[in-house]
Amino acid sequence: MIVAITGIILILFVIGHLLGNLQIFIGPDWINGYSQHLRDLGPLLWAVRLFLLAAVIIHIWVTIQLAIENRRARPEAYMDKQYVKATFASRHMVMSGLIVLVFIIYHLAHFTVRVTDNRFTLLRADPLGHYDVYSMMVYGFQNYLVSGFYVLGLFLLALHLSHGSSSFFQSLGLNDKKLTPRLALGGRIFTWLLFAGYTSIPVAILLGLIKPAQQL
Amino acid sequence: MIGTFDAKIPPGPLAQKWRSHLDHSRLVSPNNRRKFEIIVVGSGLAGGSAAATLGELGYRVRCFCFQDSARRAHSIAAQGGINAAKNYQNDGDSIYRLFYDTIKGGDFRSREANVYRLAEIANNIIDQCVAQGVPFAREYSGYLANRSFGGAQVSRTFYARGQTGQQLLLGCYQALCRQIAAGTVQMFPQTEMLDLVIVDGQAKGIVTRNLRSGKIDRHAADTVVLATGGYGNVFYLSTNARGCNVTATYRAYKRGALFANPSFTQIHPTCIPVSGEHQSKLTLMSESLRNDGRVWVPKRKEDREKAPGEIPETDRDYYLERKYPSYGNLAPRDISSRAAKEVCDEGRGVGPGGRGVYLDFADAIKRLGEDRIRERYGNLFEVYEKITGEDAYKVPMRIYPAVHYTMGGLWVDYDLMNNVPGLFVIGEANFSDHGANRLGASALMQGLADGYFVLPNTLPNYLAGQTGKRPSPGAPEFQEAEENVQARVEKLLRVNGTRSLDSFHRELGLLLWEKCGMSRHEKGLREALQKIPELREQFWRDVRVPGNEEDFNQSLERAGRVADFLEFAELMCMDALERDESAGAHFREEHQTPDGEALRDDERHAAVFAWEFQGDGQLPKLQREPLHFETVHLTQRSYK
Amino acid sequence: MNFQLRIWRQPNRKSPGKLVDYEVRDISPNTSFLEMLDILNENLLRAGKEPIAFDSDCREGICGTCSLTVNGEAHGPDHPGAVCELYMRKFRDGATITVEPFRVGSFPIVKDLVIDRSALDRIVQAGGFISARAGSAPEANSVTVPKHHADLAMEAAACIGCGACAAACPNGSAMLFTSAKVSHLALLPQGHPERESRVLKMVQVMDAEGFGNCTNTYECEAVCPAEISASFIAKLNREYARARFRRSMGE
Ligand SMILES: Cc1cc2nc3c(=O)[nH]c(=O)nc-3n(C[C@H](O)[C@H](O)[C@H](O)COP(=O)(O)OP(=O)(O)OC[C@H]3O[C@@H](n4cnc5c(N)ncnc54)[C@H](O)[C@@H]3O)c2cc1C
Ligand code: HEM
């Protein structure tokens, strides 16, 4: 239940975040404006950030507790185990989740704290002191390794959500026999759209479809 | 003989007997109930409902079963349904009619008073089960639905898909769980009763073996209730679960309890035929299938190898419809079974070995559509396909009769008490209500009637006089019984011969199936009576029971049961021989009407045969309880 | 047909177990899986070895006693159905078949392939019943139950209590078992008076017994011999939330 609710919060964030990021395709002004908007929220932004952080921590804390209990529930493993229906994604939620966590930490370090790439400090702010997020993303993703890691991280997030995005309906009891298969399918479509949306950014940059707005 | 051999039927008109008996029985007041310890052996419909109800009333109950959970008692396997004369269908049903159908179905070999009480109580059972949450089938209106069963011309059978027994048993089990949680019932799963303890001529305890640890224990109580089910497995192959046995009742018999009508065995007409030598059990296809399926064989022997679809309508013999036009495919079990055997004996049987007849749904599918049939019997069709690999929507099912139910059991009086005072016997383990043949959907009814409504009202009649008479488990009688059990266990392990248990059991089963099965005759029975002791002697010389006694040892468990079957089989054959008439399922070839129906001899044999043990190696003594019919008229059963 | 078998042998709860190789020959395809094990046991007996302990009773898929994991699947590859309904014709001639017990911490191994499932009984004892004293029931047709509800209740009630759900679950969770009983009784009007206390108590005992948690992998419904739908787990979650909510509102 707690996992489901925190999961939904995170999903909502992921959707919003994607919508924000996709503005890169419209042009530097849009995304930079969006970013500035967020920053202008001031304390409110921090509230949202803290809220999300809390959601992440609770989500992880509870799922790890549950996972430990689950381990204990089967002290002796099968010598041979075949799954009939359980998908790979559903069986490896902790694994995919934790890699996503590593990704999130890297991602924050990369674009929010900006400690991984010292070129970012060279980016000039505009006259009003607005940071050029657009160019940062472009420079960030021009590196194949960085983009590769993002795609991998997103892939695992997608894997996580391909189960999670329909699973929470069941956890909340919002399910019945007819609905289950439809929700599962819907969840999977939703997830891979999300994946396509996010990866489109580094891919577009690598293909040179999006160019930085300023030279370093 | 221990105790008295008197049915104690209450006086008065049939319809008032039970009521007036209740009015005059002794009671135990609520605050005295917890002073009484009751042992209930068995957690099936009978034992489970009795233990739960007695617990509810405030007695202290200990309930035993050999399965790992009370919920797995063999009642779970009953498919078809449970009867009650609710007359919800407005088709002319009544308590009297249910009573009459049951007496007649039993070929007039049961007591009027018991059967009438059963028919009366049946309605309360349905009420009780619905209140417990048994999900009976319902109509779109939300009211309860009914179906028809063999031996009746009204629709009075309540059902829960093809899993009625399961649902009723789970109802009992849940009630039992509630009492276990409340602390009134203590449950002993995987604990087998191996002896009955009689102190001062009264049943006061049992000796058990914990099947998991091998530990032998004594249990003292104020009264002992046996609800240990039927012994159809004496035939090796039957529709019963593998664990069903005669041990508890047979051990009680050896302690002086009378055993009634042991040879009355029901052979069910609709089972999946035997497919191979290593088959371990036979699977029943519910009788309800006969509502829509039509039974036939080819008219000519030559056609038996042909695919059924290649045999035109005119070359098929729908023999039940032909012989019994008014009941048709719903003729009672004994009659349908024998008719199947007859056509197979004529060489017209189908399938491997020519031991099968068709049960054909083609017409019903044409009339109602495959979906309706699937809705009604889907799970049965699936079971059939699993076992045979055939799709019964496309080709007719093949069925053949198989041992299914035992009408015989420990003798009981109207209060369900045996001649041994303090020993009560309920459910399939007693002989009480079905005479020489049981109608479909009435075993569930009897088990629950006994457990929910009869026993809880008759037990106080005995208990009221028993305050302070519970012996200590240290009493010499317990000592002796425990030693007896121990010695037998050791003896079984000591033989250390070469043959497996199953090989003996299979041999015994085959012998009985041939000599004491669907039809019997004097010569065959005498042969069996000669062979059984030989087989038994071989068993004790050459059986191999591996492992040891202080352990979970499934072979040892089964060995004790097979050893008892090997003794009990003799009693069965003796009873079949002594009953020199045909009645219901007991078909003596010497006694039949010109058209091959069972021919009773009411002058000499309108009686219950109750057998008294006289010691190992001695012939048991036969006691007869004459049956008096005051309300019904004895007729030749006719289902034409 | 011939088969190579690898079967789990374990003398008792405390001693360690291992897979042991066996071979059976000339098995008819119409033999059931358990009959094949019977044959193997007869062979072992003849060779002076101890037969393999395994549980079964009705051998027609309703009593829920049999409990084998065959080739890594609870009840073997022929779903839906209990392992007693599995026939050798479902296997390739010459196949190697691995047989293990149901492995759940709350089902300790008694011997070889036999386990102790009393934890399931205790879940029902916690509240899986309707407290209807014999004698107090009203006339059966006095309360109507919409057919749809009755049918759904029946679907849930069909559970045979074998424990395959927990055995197959990657987390060893008994949610399907518990949800079936909770749903069966919650769907019927007769079950309503005890609806909240029932679900709360049953879930509490289920957790206390040490079963794992549900992560909605639906592996349970895939192996369930009674085809209990995992949508009953959603129903359980709903019933639980409802009960918690109403309790917190002081009802
Ligand atoms: C396949 C099948 C289908 C059937 N279908 C129907 C139907 O549709 N309608 C109908 O009315 N009837 C039907 N019957 C008959 C009916 O199911 C049984 O007669 C009835 O369930 C018996 O109930 P019971 O409580 O007497 O015994 P059981 O349910 O057999 O219970 C016996 C109990 O005694 C215990 N026990 C036995 N021996 C010992 C011992 N030595 N020590 C300790 N415990 C012991 C067992 O563990 C078990 O708990 C069917 C029977 C079969 C086999
Ligand atoms: C952006 C990040 C994340 C999002 C959007 C997310 C979302 C979700 C959602 C929606 C669910 C389904 C909840 C349910 O079915 O009740 C879920 C389940 C789960 N999550 Fe996450 N999650 C994220 C990060 C993580 C992380 C970092 C972990 C690491 C431990 C994790 C571990 C799990 C586990 C183990 C489950 C399954 C537990 C269950 O269903 O009960 N998740 N997640």
PDB file of N, CA and C in Angstrom, chain A residues 1 65-67 69-70 72-87 90-91 163 166-177 180, chain C residues 8 19 69 71-73 79 98 100-105 155 166-171 210 212-213 215-219 221-222 229-231 233-234 237-238 241:
ATOM      1  N   MET A   1       0.831  -1.205   0.000  1.00  0.00           N
ATOM      2  CA  MET A   1       0.000   0.000   0.000  1.00  0.00           C
ATOM      3  C   MET A   1       0.869   1.260   0.000  1.00  0.00           C
ATOM      4  N   GLN A  65      12.494  -3.697   3.290  1.00  0.00           N
ATOM      5  CA  GLN A  65      11.940  -4.478   4.403  1.00  0.00           C
ATOM      6  C   GLN A  65      11.161  -5.676   3.869  1.00  0.00           C
ATOM      7  N   LEU A  66      10.287  -5.379   2.915  1.00  0.00           N
ATOM      8  CA  LEU A  66       9.439  -6.441   2.371  1.00  0.00           C
ATOM      9  C   LEU A  66      10.301  -7.515   1.722  1.00  0.00           C
ATOM     10  N   ALA A  67      11.331  -7.049   1.010  1.00  0.00           N
ATOM     11  CA  ALA A  67      12.169  -8.008   0.304  1.00  0.00           C
ATOM     12  C   ALA A  67      12.895  -8.920   1.294  1.00  0.00           C
ATOM     13  N   GLU A  69      11.761  -9.762   4.265  1.00  0.00           N
ATOM     14  CA  GLU A  69      10.745 -10.719   4.734  1.00  0.00           C
ATOM     15  C   GLU A  69      10.524 -11.815   3.696  1.00  0.00           C
ATOM     16  N   ASN A  70      10.509 -11.406   2.447  1.00  0.00           N
ATOM     17  CA  ASN A  70      10.270 -12.387   1.388  1.00  0.00           C
ATOM     18  C   ASN A  70      11.392 -13.415   1.314  1.00  0.00           C
ATOM     19  N   ARG A  72      13.167 -14.380   3.810  1.00  0.00           N
ATOM     20  CA  ARG A  72      12.996 -15.261   4.971  1.00  0.00           C
ATOM     21  C   ARG A  72      11.877 -16.266   4.748  1.00  0.00           C
ATOM     22  N   ALA A  73      10.896 -15.865   3.951  1.00  0.00           N
ATOM     23  CA  ALA A  73       9.759 -16.763   3.743  1.00  0.00           C
ATOM     24  C   ALA A  73      10.171 -18.005   2.967  1.00  0.00           C
ATOM     25  N   ARG A  74      11.309 -17.973   2.301  1.00  0.00           N
ATOM     26  CA  ARG A  74      11.773 -19.192   1.636  1.00  0.00           C
ATOM     27  C   ARG A  74      13.254 -19.385   1.939  1.00  0.00           C
ATOM     28  N   PRO A  75      13.530 -19.969   3.104  1.00  0.00           N
ATOM     29  CA  PRO A  75      14.937 -20.089   3.500  1.00  0.00           C
ATOM     30  C   PRO A  75      15.713 -21.040   2.598  1.00  0.00           C
ATOM     31  N   GLU A  76      15.059 -22.034   2.097  1.00  0.00           N
ATOM     32  CA  GLU A  76      15.784 -22.977   1.235  1.00  0.00           C
ATOM     33  C   GLU A  76      15.277 -22.839  -0.195  1.00  0.00           C
ATOM     34  N   ALA A  77      16.180 -22.508  -1.092  1.00  0.00           N
ATOM     35  CA  ALA A  77      15.755 -22.229  -2.466  1.00  0.00           C
ATOM     36  C   ALA A  77      15.475 -23.527  -3.221  1.00  0.00           C
ATOM     37  N   TYR A  78      14.708 -23.387  -4.288  1.00  0.00           N
ATOM     38  CA  TYR A  78      14.486 -24.533  -5.174  1.00  0.00           C
ATOM     39  C   TYR A  78      15.769 -24.869  -5.917  1.00  0.00           C
ATOM     40  N   MET A  79      15.978 -26.153  -6.190  1.00  0.00           N
ATOM     41  CA  MET A  79      17.119 -26.552  -6.996  1.00  0.00           C
ATOM     42  C   MET A  79      16.828 -26.196  -8.449  1.00  0.00           C
ATOM     43  N   ASP A  80      15.548 -26.263  -8.749  1.00  0.00           N
ATOM     44  CA  ASP A  80      15.136 -26.042 -10.130  1.00  0.00           C
ATOM     45  C   ASP A  80      13.865 -25.210 -10.040  1.00  0.00           C
ATOM     46  N   LYS A  81      13.808 -24.104 -10.723  1.00  0.00           N
ATOM     47  CA  LYS A  81      12.600 -23.279 -10.608  1.00  0.00           C
ATOM     48  C   LYS A  81      12.206 -22.739 -11.975  1.00  0.00           C
ATOM     49  N   GLN A  82      10.970 -22.996 -12.343  1.00  0.00           N
ATOM     50  CA  GLN A  82      10.433 -22.476 -13.605  1.00  0.00           C
ATOM     51  C   GLN A  82       9.311 -21.505 -13.270  1.00  0.00           C
ATOM     52  N   TYR A  83       9.289 -20.374 -13.922  1.00  0.00           N
ATOM     53  CA  TYR A  83       8.155 -19.484 -13.717  1.00  0.00           C
ATOM     54  C   TYR A  83       7.173 -19.645 -14.859  1.00  0.00           C
ATOM     55  N   VAL A  84       5.898 -19.618 -14.512  1.00  0.00           N
ATOM     56  CA  VAL A  84       4.871 -19.834 -15.516  1.00  0.00           C
ATOM     57  C   VAL A  84       4.352 -18.498 -16.019  1.00  0.00           C
ATOM     58  N   LYS A  85       4.164 -17.574 -15.098  1.00  0.00           N
ATOM     59  CA  LYS A  85       3.498 -16.348 -15.482  1.00  0.00           C
ATOM     60  C   LYS A  85       4.268 -15.115 -15.026  1.00  0.00           C
ATOM     61  N   ALA A  86       4.992 -15.237 -13.898  1.00  0.00           N
ATOM     62  CA  ALA A  86       5.685 -14.081 -13.342  1.00  0.00           C
ATOM     63  C   ALA A  86       6.704 -13.588 -14.363  1.00  0.00           C
ATOM     64  N   THR A  87       6.650 -12.300 -14.699  1.00  0.00           N
ATOM     65  CA  THR A  87       7.559 -11.773 -15.702  1.00  0.00           C
ATOM     66  C   THR A  87       8.924 -11.499 -15.088  1.00  0.00           C
ATOM     67  N   SER A  90       8.769  -8.406 -12.992  1.00  0.00           N
ATOM     68  CA  SER A  90       8.100  -8.495 -11.702  1.00  0.00           C
ATOM     69  C   SER A  90       8.970  -9.196 -10.673  1.00  0.00           C
ATOM     70  N   ARG A  91       9.856 -10.062 -11.148  1.00  0.00           N
ATOM     71  CA  ARG A  91      10.665 -10.823 -10.204  1.00  0.00           C
ATOM     72  C   ARG A  91      11.926 -10.063  -9.792  1.00  0.00           C
ATOM     73  N   HIS A 163       6.204  -3.366 -14.689  1.00  0.00           N
ATOM     74  CA  HIS A 163       5.422  -4.096 -13.695  1.00  0.00           C
ATOM     75  C   HIS A 163       4.702  -3.117 -12.766  1.00  0.00           C
ATOM     76  N   SER A 166       1.209  -1.106 -13.484  1.00  0.00           N
ATOM     77  CA  SER A 166      -0.124  -1.701 -13.398  1.00  0.00           C
ATOM     78  C   SER A 166      -0.289  -2.377 -12.048  1.00  0.00           C
ATOM     79  N   SER A 167       0.833  -2.746 -11.471  1.00  0.00           N
ATOM     80  CA  SER A 167       0.795  -3.476 -10.216  1.00  0.00           C
ATOM     81  C   SER A 167       0.135  -2.674  -9.096  1.00  0.00           C
ATOM     82  N   PHE A 168       0.325  -1.346  -9.130  1.00  0.00           N
ATOM     83  CA  PHE A 168      -0.236  -0.600  -8.005  1.00  0.00           C
ATOM     84  C   PHE A 168      -1.754  -0.646  -7.971  1.00  0.00           C
ATOM     85  N   PHE A 169      -2.374  -0.852  -9.123  1.00  0.00           N
ATOM     86  CA  PHE A 169      -3.839  -0.989  -9.109  1.00  0.00           C
ATOM     87  C   PHE A 169      -4.231  -2.182  -8.246  1.00  0.00           C
ATOM     88  N   GLN A 170      -3.518  -3.294  -8.439  1.00  0.00           N
ATOM     89  CA  GLN A 170      -3.799  -4.506  -7.678  1.00  0.00           C
ATOM     90  C   GLN A 170      -3.546  -4.252  -6.193  1.00  0.00           C
ATOM     91  N   SER A 171      -2.425  -3.590  -5.884  1.00  0.00           N
ATOM     92  CA  SER A 171      -2.096  -3.362  -4.473  1.00  0.00           C
ATOM     93  C   SER A 171      -3.147  -2.508  -3.791  1.00  0.00           C
ATOM     94  N   LEU A 172      -3.729  -1.587  -4.553  1.00  0.00           N
ATOM     95  CA  LEU A 172      -4.734  -0.721  -3.964  1.00  0.00           C
ATOM     96  C   LEU A 172      -6.127  -1.335  -4.037  1.00  0.00           C
ATOM     97  N   GLY A 173      -6.183  -2.549  -4.598  1.00  0.00           N
ATOM     98  CA  GLY A 173      -7.471  -3.220  -4.664  1.00  0.00           C
ATOM     99  C   GLY A 173      -8.370  -2.682  -5.752  1.00  0.00           C
ATOM    100  N   LEU A 174      -7.785  -1.924  -6.685  1.00  0.00           N
ATOM    101  CA  LEU A 174      -8.597  -1.343  -7.763  1.00  0.00           C
ATOM    102  C   LEU A 174      -8.533  -2.239  -8.991  1.00  0.00           C
ATOM    103  N   ASN A 175      -8.923  -3.492  -8.790  1.00  0.00           N
ATOM    104  CA  ASN A 175      -8.687  -4.440  -9.864  1.00  0.00           C
ATOM    105  C   ASN A 175      -9.773  -5.493  -9.858  1.00  0.00           C
ATOM    106  N   ASP A 176     -10.065  -6.054 -10.973  1.00  0.00           N
ATOM    107  CA  ASP A 176     -10.851  -7.284 -10.973  1.00  0.00           C
ATOM    108  C   ASP A 176     -10.418  -8.127 -12.147  1.00  0.00           C
ATOM    109  N   LYS A 177     -11.131  -9.247 -12.293  1.00  0.00           N
ATOM    110  CA  LYS A 177     -10.634 -10.256 -13.209  1.00  0.00           C
ATOM    111  C   LYS A 177     -10.517  -9.735 -14.635  1.00  0.00           C
ATOM    112  N   THR A 180      -7.578  -6.772 -14.874  1.00  0.00           N
ATOM    113  CA  THR A 180      -6.162  -7.080 -14.701  1.00  0.00           C
ATOM    114  C   THR A 180      -5.378  -7.156 -15.999  1.00  0.00           C
TER     115      THR A 180
ATOM    116  N   TRP C   8      14.114 -35.173  -4.420  1.00  0.00           N
ATOM    117  CA  TRP C   8      14.608 -34.625  -3.161  1.00  0.00           C
ATOM    118  C   TRP C   8      14.398 -35.650  -2.041  1.00  0.00           C
ATOM    119  N   LEU C  19      19.256 -33.951  -3.791  1.00  0.00           N
ATOM    120  CA  LEU C  19      18.586 -34.606  -4.915  1.00  0.00           C
ATOM    121  C   LEU C  19      19.270 -35.941  -5.172  1.00  0.00           C
ATOM    122  N   THR C  69       6.747 -30.207  -6.380  1.00  0.00           N
ATOM    123  CA  THR C  69       7.230 -29.282  -7.383  1.00  0.00           C
ATOM    124  C   THR C  69       7.942 -30.124  -8.435  1.00  0.00           C
ATOM    125  N   ASN C  71       9.842 -30.298 -11.992  1.00  0.00           N
ATOM    126  CA  ASN C  71      10.595 -29.452 -12.913  1.00  0.00           C
ATOM    127  C   ASN C  71      10.418 -27.970 -12.586  1.00  0.00           C
ATOM    128  N   GLY C  72      10.460 -27.663 -11.339  1.00  0.00           N
ATOM    129  CA  GLY C  72      10.435 -26.259 -10.925  1.00  0.00           C
ATOM    130  C   GLY C  72       9.070 -25.618 -10.913  1.00  0.00           C
ATOM    131  N   GLU C  73       8.014 -26.371 -11.226  1.00  0.00           N
ATOM    132  CA  GLU C  73       6.667 -25.795 -11.202  1.00  0.00           C
ATOM    133  C   GLU C  73       5.826 -26.503 -10.147  1.00  0.00           C
ATOM    134  N   HIS C  79      -0.941 -27.252 -16.035  1.00  0.00           N
ATOM    135  CA  HIS C  79      -1.858 -26.363 -15.306  1.00  0.00           C
ATOM    136  C   HIS C  79      -3.142 -26.171 -16.091  1.00  0.00           C
ATOM    137  N   THR C  98      12.793 -33.390 -12.406  1.00  0.00           N
ATOM    138  CA  THR C  98      13.222 -33.055 -11.043  1.00  0.00           C
ATOM    139  C   THR C  98      11.994 -32.923 -10.152  1.00  0.00           C
ATOM    140  N   GLU C 100      10.752 -31.900  -6.325  1.00  0.00           N
ATOM    141  CA  GLU C 100      11.089 -31.299  -5.034  1.00  0.00           C
ATOM    142  C   GLU C 100       9.800 -31.076  -4.256  1.00  0.00           C
ATOM    143  N   PRO C 101       9.940 -30.854  -2.955  1.00  0.00           N
ATOM    144  CA  PRO C 101       8.730 -30.497  -2.178  1.00  0.00           C
ATOM    145  C   PRO C 101       8.321 -29.063  -2.479  1.00  0.00           C
ATOM    146  N   PHE C 102       7.162 -28.642  -1.949  1.00  0.00           N
ATOM    147  CA  PHE C 102       6.813 -27.227  -1.962  1.00  0.00           C
ATOM    148  C   PHE C 102       7.775 -26.555  -0.981  1.00  0.00           C
ATOM    149  N   ARG C 103       8.494 -25.551  -1.443  1.00  0.00           N
ATOM    150  CA  ARG C 103       9.455 -24.929  -0.529  1.00  0.00           C
ATOM    151  C   ARG C 103       8.968 -23.565  -0.056  1.00  0.00           C
ATOM    152  N   VAL C 104       8.489 -23.550   1.162  1.00  0.00           N
ATOM    153  CA  VAL C 104       8.096 -22.303   1.807  1.00  0.00           C
ATOM    154  C   VAL C 104       8.538 -22.460   3.254  1.00  0.00           C
ATOM    155  N   GLY C 105       9.148 -21.414   3.802  1.00  0.00           N
ATOM    156  CA  GLY C 105       9.617 -21.509   5.178  1.00  0.00           C
ATOM    157  C   GLY C 105       8.511 -21.907   6.151  1.00  0.00           C
ATOM    158  N   GLU C 155     -16.308 -19.302  -6.932  1.00  0.00           N
ATOM    159  CA  GLU C 155     -14.979 -19.334  -7.558  1.00  0.00           C
ATOM    160  C   GLU C 155     -13.885 -19.200  -6.511  1.00  0.00           C
ATOM    161  N   ALA C 166       1.686 -20.355  -2.468  1.00  0.00           N
ATOM    162  CA  ALA C 166       2.842 -19.907  -1.703  1.00  0.00           C
ATOM    163  C   ALA C 166       4.110 -20.581  -2.223  1.00  0.00           C
ATOM    164  N   ALA C 167       3.963 -21.834  -2.665  1.00  0.00           N
ATOM    165  CA  ALA C 167       5.134 -22.568  -3.142  1.00  0.00           C
ATOM    166  C   ALA C 167       5.682 -21.961  -4.424  1.00  0.00           C
ATOM    167  N   ALA C 168       4.802 -21.452  -5.272  1.00  0.00           N
ATOM    168  CA  ALA C 168       5.244 -20.922  -6.555  1.00  0.00           C
ATOM    169  C   ALA C 168       5.661 -19.468  -6.441  1.00  0.00           C
ATOM    170  N   CYS C 169       5.103 -18.762  -5.492  1.00  0.00           N
ATOM    171  CA  CYS C 169       5.362 -17.323  -5.369  1.00  0.00           C
ATOM    172  C   CYS C 169       6.845 -17.073  -5.150  1.00  0.00           C
ATOM    173  N   PRO C 170       7.425 -16.166  -5.914  1.00  0.00           N
ATOM    174  CA  PRO C 170       8.840 -15.871  -5.684  1.00  0.00           C
ATOM    175  C   PRO C 170       9.097 -15.382  -4.260  1.00  0.00           C
ATOM    176  N   ASN C 171       8.059 -14.891  -3.603  1.00  0.00           N
ATOM    177  CA  ASN C 171       8.229 -14.367  -2.251  1.00  0.00           C
ATOM    178  C   ASN C 171       7.665 -15.278  -1.172  1.00  0.00           C
ATOM    179  N   GLY C 210       4.861 -16.009   8.936  1.00  0.00           N
ATOM    180  CA  GLY C 210       6.130 -15.878   8.223  1.00  0.00           C
ATOM    181  C   GLY C 210       6.045 -16.017   6.718  1.00  0.00           C
ATOM    182  N   GLY C 212       5.684 -14.599   2.893  1.00  0.00           N
ATOM    183  CA  GLY C 212       6.233 -13.394   2.276  1.00  0.00           C
ATOM    184  C   GLY C 212       5.133 -12.437   1.845  1.00  0.00           C
ATOM    185  N   ASN C 213       5.532 -11.398   1.131  1.00  0.00           N
ATOM    186  CA  ASN C 213       4.580 -10.363   0.710  1.00  0.00           C
ATOM    187  C   ASN C 213       4.269 -10.491  -0.777  1.00  0.00           C
ATOM    188  N   THR C 215       3.987  -9.275  -4.415  1.00  0.00           N
ATOM    189  CA  THR C 215       4.445  -8.208  -5.302  1.00  0.00           C
ATOM    190  C   THR C 215       3.776  -8.337  -6.654  1.00  0.00           C
ATOM    191  N   ASN C 216       2.616  -8.942  -6.649  1.00  0.00           N
ATOM    192  CA  ASN C 216       1.768  -8.977  -7.842  1.00  0.00           C
ATOM    193  C   ASN C 216       2.438  -9.606  -9.062  1.00  0.00           C
ATOM    194  N   THR C 217       3.117 -10.715  -8.851  1.00  0.00           N
ATOM    195  CA  THR C 217       3.736 -11.376 -10.015  1.00  0.00           C
ATOM    196  C   THR C 217       2.750 -12.321 -10.686  1.00  0.00           C
ATOM    197  N   TYR C 218       1.661 -12.652 -10.002  1.00  0.00           N
ATOM    198  CA  TYR C 218       0.597 -13.531 -10.518  1.00  0.00           C
ATOM    199  C   TYR C 218       1.060 -14.958 -10.774  1.00  0.00           C
ATOM    200  N   GLU C 219       2.222 -15.323 -10.226  1.00  0.00           N
ATOM    201  CA  GLU C 219       2.678 -16.692 -10.379  1.00  0.00           C
ATOM    202  C   GLU C 219       1.706 -17.648  -9.665  1.00  0.00           C
ATOM    203  N   GLU C 221      -1.619 -17.536  -9.354  1.00  0.00           N
ATOM    204  CA  GLU C 221      -2.818 -17.938 -10.104  1.00  0.00           C
ATOM    205  C   GLU C 221      -2.457 -18.831 -11.275  1.00  0.00           C
ATOM    206  N   ALA C 222      -1.214 -18.694 -11.744  1.00  0.00           N
ATOM    207  CA  ALA C 222      -0.809 -19.527 -12.881  1.00  0.00           C
ATOM    208  C   ALA C 222      -0.687 -20.995 -12.489  1.00  0.00           C
ATOM    209  N   SER C 229      -8.483 -16.801  -9.066  1.00  0.00           N
ATOM    210  CA  SER C 229      -7.935 -15.637  -9.760  1.00  0.00           C
ATOM    211  C   SER C 229      -7.236 -14.698  -8.784  1.00  0.00           C
ATOM    212  N   ALA C 230      -6.115 -14.127  -9.241  1.00  0.00           N
ATOM    213  CA  ALA C 230      -5.394 -13.172  -8.395  1.00  0.00           C
ATOM    214  C   ALA C 230      -6.195 -11.896  -8.193  1.00  0.00           C
ATOM    215  N   SER C 231      -7.292 -11.748  -8.930  1.00  0.00           N
ATOM    216  CA  SER C 231      -8.110 -10.566  -8.674  1.00  0.00           C
ATOM    217  C   SER C 231      -8.707 -10.635  -7.266  1.00  0.00           C
ATOM    218  N   ILE C 233      -6.933 -11.214  -4.796  1.00  0.00           N
ATOM    219  CA  ILE C 233      -5.937 -10.525  -3.963  1.00  0.00           C
ATOM    220  C   ILE C 233      -6.249  -9.033  -3.951  1.00  0.00           C
ATOM    221  N   ALA C 234      -6.652  -8.506  -5.111  1.00  0.00           N
ATOM    222  CA  ALA C 234      -7.066  -7.106  -5.149  1.00  0.00           C
ATOM    223  C   ALA C 234      -8.239  -6.902  -4.210  1.00  0.00           C
ATOM    224  N   ASN C 237      -6.980  -6.792  -0.717  1.00  0.00           N
ATOM    225  CA  ASN C 237      -6.391  -5.489  -0.424  1.00  0.00           C
ATOM    226  C   ASN C 237      -7.465  -4.445  -0.160  1.00  0.00           C
ATOM    227  N   ARG C 238      -8.530  -4.549  -0.953  1.00  0.00           N
ATOM    228  CA  ARG C 238      -9.636  -3.619  -0.813  1.00  0.00           C
ATOM    229  C   ARG C 238     -10.326  -3.826   0.539  1.00  0.00           C
ATOM    230  N   ALA C 241      -8.118  -2.550   3.304  1.00  0.00           N
ATOM    231  CA  ALA C 241      -8.097  -1.092   3.389  1.00  0.00           C
ATOM    232  C   ALA C 241      -9.405  -0.589   3.993  1.00  0.00           C
TER     233      ALA C 241
END
